[in-house]
Tab-separated table of C-alpha atoms in Angstrom:
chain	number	residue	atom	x	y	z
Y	1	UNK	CA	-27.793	-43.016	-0.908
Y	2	UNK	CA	-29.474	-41.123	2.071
Y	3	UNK	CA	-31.761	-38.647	0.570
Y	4	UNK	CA	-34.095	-35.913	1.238
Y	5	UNK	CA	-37.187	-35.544	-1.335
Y	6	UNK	CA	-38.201	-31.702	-2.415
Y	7	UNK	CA	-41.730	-30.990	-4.214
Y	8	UNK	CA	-45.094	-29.894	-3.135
Y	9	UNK	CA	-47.719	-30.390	-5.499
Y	10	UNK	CA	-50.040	-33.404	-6.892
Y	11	UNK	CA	-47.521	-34.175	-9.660
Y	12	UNK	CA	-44.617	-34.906	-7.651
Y	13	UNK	CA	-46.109	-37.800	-6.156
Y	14	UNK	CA	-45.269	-40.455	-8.522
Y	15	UNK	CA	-41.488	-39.304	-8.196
Y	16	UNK	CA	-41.578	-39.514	-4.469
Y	17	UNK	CA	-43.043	-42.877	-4.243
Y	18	UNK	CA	-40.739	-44.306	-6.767
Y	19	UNK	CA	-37.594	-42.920	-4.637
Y	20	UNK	CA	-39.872	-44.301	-1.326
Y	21	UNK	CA	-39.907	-48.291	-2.876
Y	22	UNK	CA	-35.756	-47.466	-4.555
Y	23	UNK	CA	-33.041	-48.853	-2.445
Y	24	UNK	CA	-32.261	-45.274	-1.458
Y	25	UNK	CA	-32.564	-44.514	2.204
Y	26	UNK	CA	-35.359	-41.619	1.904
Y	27	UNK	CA	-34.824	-39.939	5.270
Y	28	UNK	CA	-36.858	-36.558	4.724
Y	29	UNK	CA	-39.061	-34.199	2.675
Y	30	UNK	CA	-38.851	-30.282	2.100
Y	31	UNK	CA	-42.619	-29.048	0.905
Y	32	UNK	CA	-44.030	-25.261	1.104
Y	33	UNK	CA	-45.440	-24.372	3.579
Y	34	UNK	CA	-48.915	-25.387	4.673
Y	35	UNK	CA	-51.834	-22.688	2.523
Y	36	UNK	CA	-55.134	-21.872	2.680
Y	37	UNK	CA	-57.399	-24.072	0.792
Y	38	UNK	CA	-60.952	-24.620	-0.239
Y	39	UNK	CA	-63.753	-22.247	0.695
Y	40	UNK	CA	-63.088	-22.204	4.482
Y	41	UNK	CA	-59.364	-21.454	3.420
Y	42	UNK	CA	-58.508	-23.716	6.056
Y	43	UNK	CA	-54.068	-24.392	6.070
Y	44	UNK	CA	-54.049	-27.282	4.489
Y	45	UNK	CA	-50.766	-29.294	3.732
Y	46	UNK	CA	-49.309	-29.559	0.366
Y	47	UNK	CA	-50.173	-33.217	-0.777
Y	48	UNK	CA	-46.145	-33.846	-0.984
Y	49	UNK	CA	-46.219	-33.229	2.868
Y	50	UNK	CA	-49.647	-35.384	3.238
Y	51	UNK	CA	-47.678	-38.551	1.441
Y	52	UNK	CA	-44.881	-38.009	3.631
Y	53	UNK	CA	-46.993	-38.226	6.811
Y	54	UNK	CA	-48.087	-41.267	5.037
Y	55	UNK	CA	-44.572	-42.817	4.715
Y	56	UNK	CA	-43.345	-42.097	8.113
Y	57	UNK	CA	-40.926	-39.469	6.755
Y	58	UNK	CA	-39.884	-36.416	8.323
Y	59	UNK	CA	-41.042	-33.060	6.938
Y	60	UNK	CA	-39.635	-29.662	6.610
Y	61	UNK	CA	-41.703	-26.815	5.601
Y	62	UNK	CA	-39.481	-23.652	5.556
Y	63	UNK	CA	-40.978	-20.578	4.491
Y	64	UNK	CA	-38.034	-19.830	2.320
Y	65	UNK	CA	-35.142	-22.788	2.396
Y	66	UNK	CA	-32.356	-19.799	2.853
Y	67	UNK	CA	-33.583	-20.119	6.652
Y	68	UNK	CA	-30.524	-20.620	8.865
Y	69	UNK	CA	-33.165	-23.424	11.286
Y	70	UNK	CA	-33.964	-25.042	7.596
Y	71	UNK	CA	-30.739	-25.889	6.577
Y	72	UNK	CA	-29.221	-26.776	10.512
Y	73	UNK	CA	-32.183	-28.972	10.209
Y	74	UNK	CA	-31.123	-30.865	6.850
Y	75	UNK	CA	-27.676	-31.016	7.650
Y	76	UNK	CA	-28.490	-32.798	10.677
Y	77	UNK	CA	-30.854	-35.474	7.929
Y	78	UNK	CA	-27.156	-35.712	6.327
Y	79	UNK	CA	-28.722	-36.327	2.809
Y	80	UNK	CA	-26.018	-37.267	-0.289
Y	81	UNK	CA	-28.229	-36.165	-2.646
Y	82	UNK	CA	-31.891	-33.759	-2.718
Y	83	UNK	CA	-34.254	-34.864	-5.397
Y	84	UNK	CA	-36.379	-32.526	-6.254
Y	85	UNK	CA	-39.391	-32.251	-8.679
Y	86	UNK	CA	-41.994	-29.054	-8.426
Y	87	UNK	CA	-40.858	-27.592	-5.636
Y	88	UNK	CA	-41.725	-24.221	-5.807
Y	89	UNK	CA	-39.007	-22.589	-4.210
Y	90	UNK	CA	-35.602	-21.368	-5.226
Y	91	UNK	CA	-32.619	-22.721	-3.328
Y	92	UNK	CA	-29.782	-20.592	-1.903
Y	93	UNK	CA	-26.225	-21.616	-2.818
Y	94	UNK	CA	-25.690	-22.291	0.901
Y	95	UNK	CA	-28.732	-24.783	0.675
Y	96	UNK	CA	-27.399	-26.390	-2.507
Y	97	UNK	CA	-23.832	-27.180	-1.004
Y	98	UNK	CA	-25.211	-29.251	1.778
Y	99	UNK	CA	-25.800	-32.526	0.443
Y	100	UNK	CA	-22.650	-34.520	-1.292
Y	101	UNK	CA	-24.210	-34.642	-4.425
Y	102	UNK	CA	-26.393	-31.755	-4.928
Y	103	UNK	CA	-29.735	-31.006	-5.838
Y	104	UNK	CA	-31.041	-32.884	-8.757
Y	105	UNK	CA	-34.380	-31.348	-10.698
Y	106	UNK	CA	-36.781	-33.846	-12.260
Y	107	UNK	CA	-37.851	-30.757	-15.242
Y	108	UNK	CA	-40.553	-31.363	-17.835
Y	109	UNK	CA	-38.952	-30.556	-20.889
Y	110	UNK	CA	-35.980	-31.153	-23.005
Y	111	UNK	CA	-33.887	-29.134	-21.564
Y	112	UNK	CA	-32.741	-26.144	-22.764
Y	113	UNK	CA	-35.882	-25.963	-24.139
Y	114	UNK	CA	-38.369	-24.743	-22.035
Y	115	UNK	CA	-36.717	-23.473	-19.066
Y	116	UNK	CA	-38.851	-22.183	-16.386
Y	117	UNK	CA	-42.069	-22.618	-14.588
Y	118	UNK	CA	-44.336	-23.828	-16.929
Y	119	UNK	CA	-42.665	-25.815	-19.266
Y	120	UNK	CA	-45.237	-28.179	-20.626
Y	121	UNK	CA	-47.763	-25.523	-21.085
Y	122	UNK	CA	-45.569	-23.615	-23.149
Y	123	UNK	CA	-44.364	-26.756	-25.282
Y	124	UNK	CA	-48.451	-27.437	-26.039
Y	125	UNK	CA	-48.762	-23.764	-26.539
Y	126	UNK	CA	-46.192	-23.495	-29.282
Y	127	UNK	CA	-47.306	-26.834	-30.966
Y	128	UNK	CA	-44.491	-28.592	-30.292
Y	129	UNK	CA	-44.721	-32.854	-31.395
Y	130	UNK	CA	-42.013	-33.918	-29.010
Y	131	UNK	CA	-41.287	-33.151	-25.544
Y	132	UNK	CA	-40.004	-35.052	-22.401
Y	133	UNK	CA	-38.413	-34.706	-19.044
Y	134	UNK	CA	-35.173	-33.702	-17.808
Y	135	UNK	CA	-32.838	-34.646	-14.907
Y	136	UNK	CA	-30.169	-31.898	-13.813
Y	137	UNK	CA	-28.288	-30.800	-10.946
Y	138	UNK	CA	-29.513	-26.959	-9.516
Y	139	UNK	CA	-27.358	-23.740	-9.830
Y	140	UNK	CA	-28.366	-20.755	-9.356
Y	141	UNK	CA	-29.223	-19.638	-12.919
Y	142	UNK	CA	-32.675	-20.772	-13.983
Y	143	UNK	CA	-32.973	-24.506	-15.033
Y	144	UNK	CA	-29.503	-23.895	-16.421
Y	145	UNK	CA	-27.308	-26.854	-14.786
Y	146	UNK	CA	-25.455	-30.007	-16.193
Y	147	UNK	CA	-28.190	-32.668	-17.162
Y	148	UNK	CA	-27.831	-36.348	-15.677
Y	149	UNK	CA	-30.874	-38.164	-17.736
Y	150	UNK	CA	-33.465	-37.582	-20.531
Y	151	UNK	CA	-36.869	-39.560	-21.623
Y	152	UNK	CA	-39.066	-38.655	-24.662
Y	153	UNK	CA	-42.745	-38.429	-25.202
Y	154	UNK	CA	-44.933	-37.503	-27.779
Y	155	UNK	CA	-47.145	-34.697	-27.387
Y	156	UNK	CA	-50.656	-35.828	-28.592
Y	157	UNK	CA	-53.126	-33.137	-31.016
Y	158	UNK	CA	-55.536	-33.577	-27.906
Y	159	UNK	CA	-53.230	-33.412	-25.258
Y	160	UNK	CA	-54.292	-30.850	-22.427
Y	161	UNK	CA	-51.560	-29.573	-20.175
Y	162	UNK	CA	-52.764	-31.463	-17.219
Y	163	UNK	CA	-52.894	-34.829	-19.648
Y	164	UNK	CA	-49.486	-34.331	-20.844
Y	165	UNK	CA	-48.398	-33.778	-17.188
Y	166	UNK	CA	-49.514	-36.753	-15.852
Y	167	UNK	CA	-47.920	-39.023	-18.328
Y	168	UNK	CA	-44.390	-36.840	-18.153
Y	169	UNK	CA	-44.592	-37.282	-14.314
Y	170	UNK	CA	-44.930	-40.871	-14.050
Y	171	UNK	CA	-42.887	-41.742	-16.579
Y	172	UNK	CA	-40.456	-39.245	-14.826
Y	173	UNK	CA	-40.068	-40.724	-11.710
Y	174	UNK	CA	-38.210	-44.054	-13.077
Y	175	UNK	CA	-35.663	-41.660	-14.848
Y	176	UNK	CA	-35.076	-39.633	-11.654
Y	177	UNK	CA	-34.405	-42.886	-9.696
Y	178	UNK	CA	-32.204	-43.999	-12.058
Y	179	UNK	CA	-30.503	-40.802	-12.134
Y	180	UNK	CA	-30.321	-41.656	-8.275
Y	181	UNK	CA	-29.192	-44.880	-9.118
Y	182	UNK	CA	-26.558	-44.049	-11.584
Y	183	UNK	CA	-25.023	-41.409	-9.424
Y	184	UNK	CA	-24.802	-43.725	-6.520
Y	185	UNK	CA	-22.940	-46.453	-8.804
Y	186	UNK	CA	-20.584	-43.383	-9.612
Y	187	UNK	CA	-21.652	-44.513	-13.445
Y	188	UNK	CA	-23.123	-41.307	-14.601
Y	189	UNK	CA	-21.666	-37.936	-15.227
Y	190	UNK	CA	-23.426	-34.637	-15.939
Y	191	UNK	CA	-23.038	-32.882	-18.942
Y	192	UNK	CA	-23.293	-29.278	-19.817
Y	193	UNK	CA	-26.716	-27.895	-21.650
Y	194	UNK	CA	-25.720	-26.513	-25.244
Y	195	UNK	CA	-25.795	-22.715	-25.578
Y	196	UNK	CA	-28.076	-23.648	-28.618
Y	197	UNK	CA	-31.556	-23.744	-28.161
Y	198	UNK	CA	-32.535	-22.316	-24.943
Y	199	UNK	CA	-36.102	-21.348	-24.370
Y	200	UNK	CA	-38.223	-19.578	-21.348
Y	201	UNK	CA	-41.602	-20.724	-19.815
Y	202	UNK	CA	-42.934	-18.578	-17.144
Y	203	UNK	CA	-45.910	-19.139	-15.543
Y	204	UNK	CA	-48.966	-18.688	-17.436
Y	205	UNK	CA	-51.231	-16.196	-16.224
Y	206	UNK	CA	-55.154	-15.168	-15.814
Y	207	UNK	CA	-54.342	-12.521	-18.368
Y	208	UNK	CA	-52.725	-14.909	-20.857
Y	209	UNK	CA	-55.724	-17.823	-20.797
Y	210	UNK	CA	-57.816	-15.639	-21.992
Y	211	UNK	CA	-59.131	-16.147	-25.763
Y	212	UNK	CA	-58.122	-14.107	-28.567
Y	213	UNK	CA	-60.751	-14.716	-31.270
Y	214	UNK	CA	-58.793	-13.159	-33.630
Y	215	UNK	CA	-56.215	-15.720	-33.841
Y	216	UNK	CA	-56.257	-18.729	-36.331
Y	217	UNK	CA	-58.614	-22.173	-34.925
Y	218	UNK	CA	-55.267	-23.634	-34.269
Y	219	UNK	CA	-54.035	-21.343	-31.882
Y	220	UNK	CA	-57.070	-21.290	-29.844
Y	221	UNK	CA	-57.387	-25.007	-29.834
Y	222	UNK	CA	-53.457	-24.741	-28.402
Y	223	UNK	CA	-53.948	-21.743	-25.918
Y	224	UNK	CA	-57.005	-23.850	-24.856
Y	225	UNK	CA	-55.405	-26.856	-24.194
Y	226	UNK	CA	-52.238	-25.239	-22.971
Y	227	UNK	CA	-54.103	-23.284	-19.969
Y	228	UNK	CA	-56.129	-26.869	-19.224
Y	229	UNK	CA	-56.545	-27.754	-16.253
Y	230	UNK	CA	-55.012	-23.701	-14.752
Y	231	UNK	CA	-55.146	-21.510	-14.684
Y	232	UNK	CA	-58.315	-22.095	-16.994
Y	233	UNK	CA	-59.119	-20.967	-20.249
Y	234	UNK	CA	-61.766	-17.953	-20.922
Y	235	UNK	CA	-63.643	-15.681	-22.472
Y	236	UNK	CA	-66.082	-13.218	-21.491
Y	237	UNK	CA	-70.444	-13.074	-23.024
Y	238	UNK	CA	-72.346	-9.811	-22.304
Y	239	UNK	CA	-69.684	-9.323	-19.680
Y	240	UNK	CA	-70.058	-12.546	-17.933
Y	241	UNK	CA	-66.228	-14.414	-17.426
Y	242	UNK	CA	-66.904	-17.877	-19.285
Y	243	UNK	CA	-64.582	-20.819	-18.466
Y	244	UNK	CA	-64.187	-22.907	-21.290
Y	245	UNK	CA	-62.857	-26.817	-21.933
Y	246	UNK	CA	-61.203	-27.839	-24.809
Y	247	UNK	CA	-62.010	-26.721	-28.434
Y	248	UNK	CA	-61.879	-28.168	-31.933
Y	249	UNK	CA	-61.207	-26.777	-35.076
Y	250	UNK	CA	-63.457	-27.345	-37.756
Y	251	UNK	CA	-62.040	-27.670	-41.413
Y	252	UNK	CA	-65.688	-27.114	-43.027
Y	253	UNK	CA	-67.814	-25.225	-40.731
Y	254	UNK	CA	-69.965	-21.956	-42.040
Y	255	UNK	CA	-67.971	-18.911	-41.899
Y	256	UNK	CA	-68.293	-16.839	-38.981
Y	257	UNK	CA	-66.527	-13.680	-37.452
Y	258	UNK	CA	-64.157	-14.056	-34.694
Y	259	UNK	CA	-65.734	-14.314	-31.791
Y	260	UNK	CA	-69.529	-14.721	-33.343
Y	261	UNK	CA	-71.373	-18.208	-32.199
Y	262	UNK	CA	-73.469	-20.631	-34.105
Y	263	UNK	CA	-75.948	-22.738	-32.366
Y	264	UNK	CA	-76.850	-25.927	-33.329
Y	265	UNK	CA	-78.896	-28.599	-31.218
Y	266	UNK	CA	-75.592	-30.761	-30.510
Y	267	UNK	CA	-73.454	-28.351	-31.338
Y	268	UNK	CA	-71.836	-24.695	-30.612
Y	269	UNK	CA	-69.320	-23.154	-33.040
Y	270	UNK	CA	-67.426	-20.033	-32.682
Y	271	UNK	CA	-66.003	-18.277	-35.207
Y	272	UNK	CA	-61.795	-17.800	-35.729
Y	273	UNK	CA	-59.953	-15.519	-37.843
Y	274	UNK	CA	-59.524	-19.030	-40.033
Y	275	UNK	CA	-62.209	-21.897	-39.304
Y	276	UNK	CA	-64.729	-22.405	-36.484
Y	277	UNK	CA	-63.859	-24.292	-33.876
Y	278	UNK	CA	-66.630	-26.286	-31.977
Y	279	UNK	CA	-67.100	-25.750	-27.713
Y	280	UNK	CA	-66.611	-28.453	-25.595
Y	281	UNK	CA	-67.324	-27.596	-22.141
Y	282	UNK	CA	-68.510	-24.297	-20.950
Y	283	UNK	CA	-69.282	-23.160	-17.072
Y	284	UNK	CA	-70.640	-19.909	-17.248
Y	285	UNK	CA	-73.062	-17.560	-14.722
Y	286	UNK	CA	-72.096	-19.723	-11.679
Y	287	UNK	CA	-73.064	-22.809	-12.935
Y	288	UNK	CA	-71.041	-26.245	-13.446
Y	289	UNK	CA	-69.313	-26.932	-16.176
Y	290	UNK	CA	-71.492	-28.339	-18.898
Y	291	UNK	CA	-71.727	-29.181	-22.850
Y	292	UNK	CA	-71.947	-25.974	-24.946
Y	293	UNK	CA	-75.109	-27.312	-26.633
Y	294	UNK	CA	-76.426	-27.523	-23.165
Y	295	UNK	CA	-75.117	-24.168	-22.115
Y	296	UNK	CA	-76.746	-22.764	-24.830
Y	297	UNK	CA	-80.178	-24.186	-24.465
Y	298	UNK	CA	-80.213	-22.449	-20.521
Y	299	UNK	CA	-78.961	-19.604	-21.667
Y	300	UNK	CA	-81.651	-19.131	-24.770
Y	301	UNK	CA	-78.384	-18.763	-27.268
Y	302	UNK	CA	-79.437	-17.955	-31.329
Y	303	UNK	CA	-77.379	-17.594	-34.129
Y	304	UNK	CA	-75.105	-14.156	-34.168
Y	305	UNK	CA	-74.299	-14.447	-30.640
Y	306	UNK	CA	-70.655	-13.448	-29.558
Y	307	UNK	CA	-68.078	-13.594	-27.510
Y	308	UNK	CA	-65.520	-10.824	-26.975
């Protein structure tokens, strides 16, 4: 099939290079538009569009894809079928209708579970043991259309968001070229999601990753690891923002109030509204991230300390 790739960010990559080396004919890429960046915030181009410079393939960057230019400009790319994996956009019905065969979403979760923008944060957030990735033709209600494909993968008690990610994106990108495959071969047939089961995942905010002491060690340790790598996990210390890594609960630590630290030489606990859980990594008062124990030390840290 002729087909036109759709996704902008880091983790789309492994998806469009499997459907670059496919036998499909991979005759364009949509990506946002090109944003600021870095501390210049110089325009820099989504790393989707880099790859595609890379390839050789043609790029569209619409600022929305309801444009009128946009979709002259894929219709004239005659695609059968738009893969698509992190986007970032919605597309119009008009958009959707141009290619033969739709556009088919590569979505990390078992779908209906987990529909929305932040799927895998939300399935580490709620402490769920299985997850996986999705294949489904776009309609206009969210994450909502017939599924082509499913894999499974275990979500691991260490598992940060941007771990879990990375092994649902590249294990992704075989099952969305052999969705591509089987729809080609005219061998596979979407089904409808069950009204059973549906849950939402929007996008995680600053507000949400920060810590609530007051909750049990296990749902810090999952808020933690659910807001790893973004938006970033925090807390504030005599009003100071303080970024912090991944945590873990300790079954038989002292018993401290939520929020109150004890120091040790190789160690910083902080107390829960159940057990401690020990600091990993800490950046705090403009420094680089670093070990608690270290952070600490610098910052002359005794016993009774707290965070709020």
């Amino acid at each position: 099939m002729r087909v036109v790739f759709a996704g902008t960010p880091e983790v789309a990559l492994p998806a469009l290079d499997a459907i670059a080396g496919s036998e499909h004919e991979l005759v364009g890429v949509v990506s946002r538009p090109d944003a600021p960046s870095g501390r210049g915030r110089r325009l820099t181009e989504s790393p989707v569009a880099a790859r595609a410079a890379e390839l050789g393939v043609p790029v569209l960057k619409p600022g929305h894809p309801r444009e009128p230019d946009f979709q002259s400009a894929l219709r004239d790319l005659a695609p059968d079928c738009c893969p698509v994996v992190a986007y970032g956009a919605l597309i119009p019905q008009s958009a959707l209708e141009i290619p033969v065969h739709g556009w088919v979403n590569l979505h990390f979760s078992l779908l209906p579970a987990w529909r929305g923008a932040a799927p895998v944060q939300h399935a580490i957030w709620a402490g769920d043991e299985i997850t996986g990735a999705t294949t489904f033709r776009i309609v206009q209600e969210l994450d909502a259309g017939p599924t082509y494909g499913v894999m499974t993968e275990a979500v691991r008690p260490t598992d940060t968001a941007g771990d879990l990610l990375e092994r649902l994106a590249e294990g992704g990108a075989g099952l969305l070229v052999a969705t591509l495959d089987g729809i080609a071969a005219g061998s596979l047939e979407a089904r409808d999601q069950p009204a059973e089961g549906v849950s939402l995942a929007p996008k995680i905010t600053v507000d949400d990753a920060r810590v609530q002491w007051g909750e049990t060690a296990v749902a810090t340790d999952r808020r933690i690891r659910a807001c790893t790598p973004g938006p970033g996990a925090w807390t504030t210390f005599e009003d100071e923002r303080v970024k912090l890594g991944p945590v873990t609960p300790i079954g038989n630590g002292p018993d401290l109030a939520p929020g109150v630290l004890s120091v040790g030489r190789s160690e910083v606990l902080v107390g829960t509204a159940t057990v401690p859980v020990r600091l990993g990594e800490v950046k705090a008062f403009g420094k680089k991230q670093m070990p608690a124990a270290d952070w600490a030390r610098g910052a002359r840290l005794a016993d009774g300390a707290k965070f709020s």
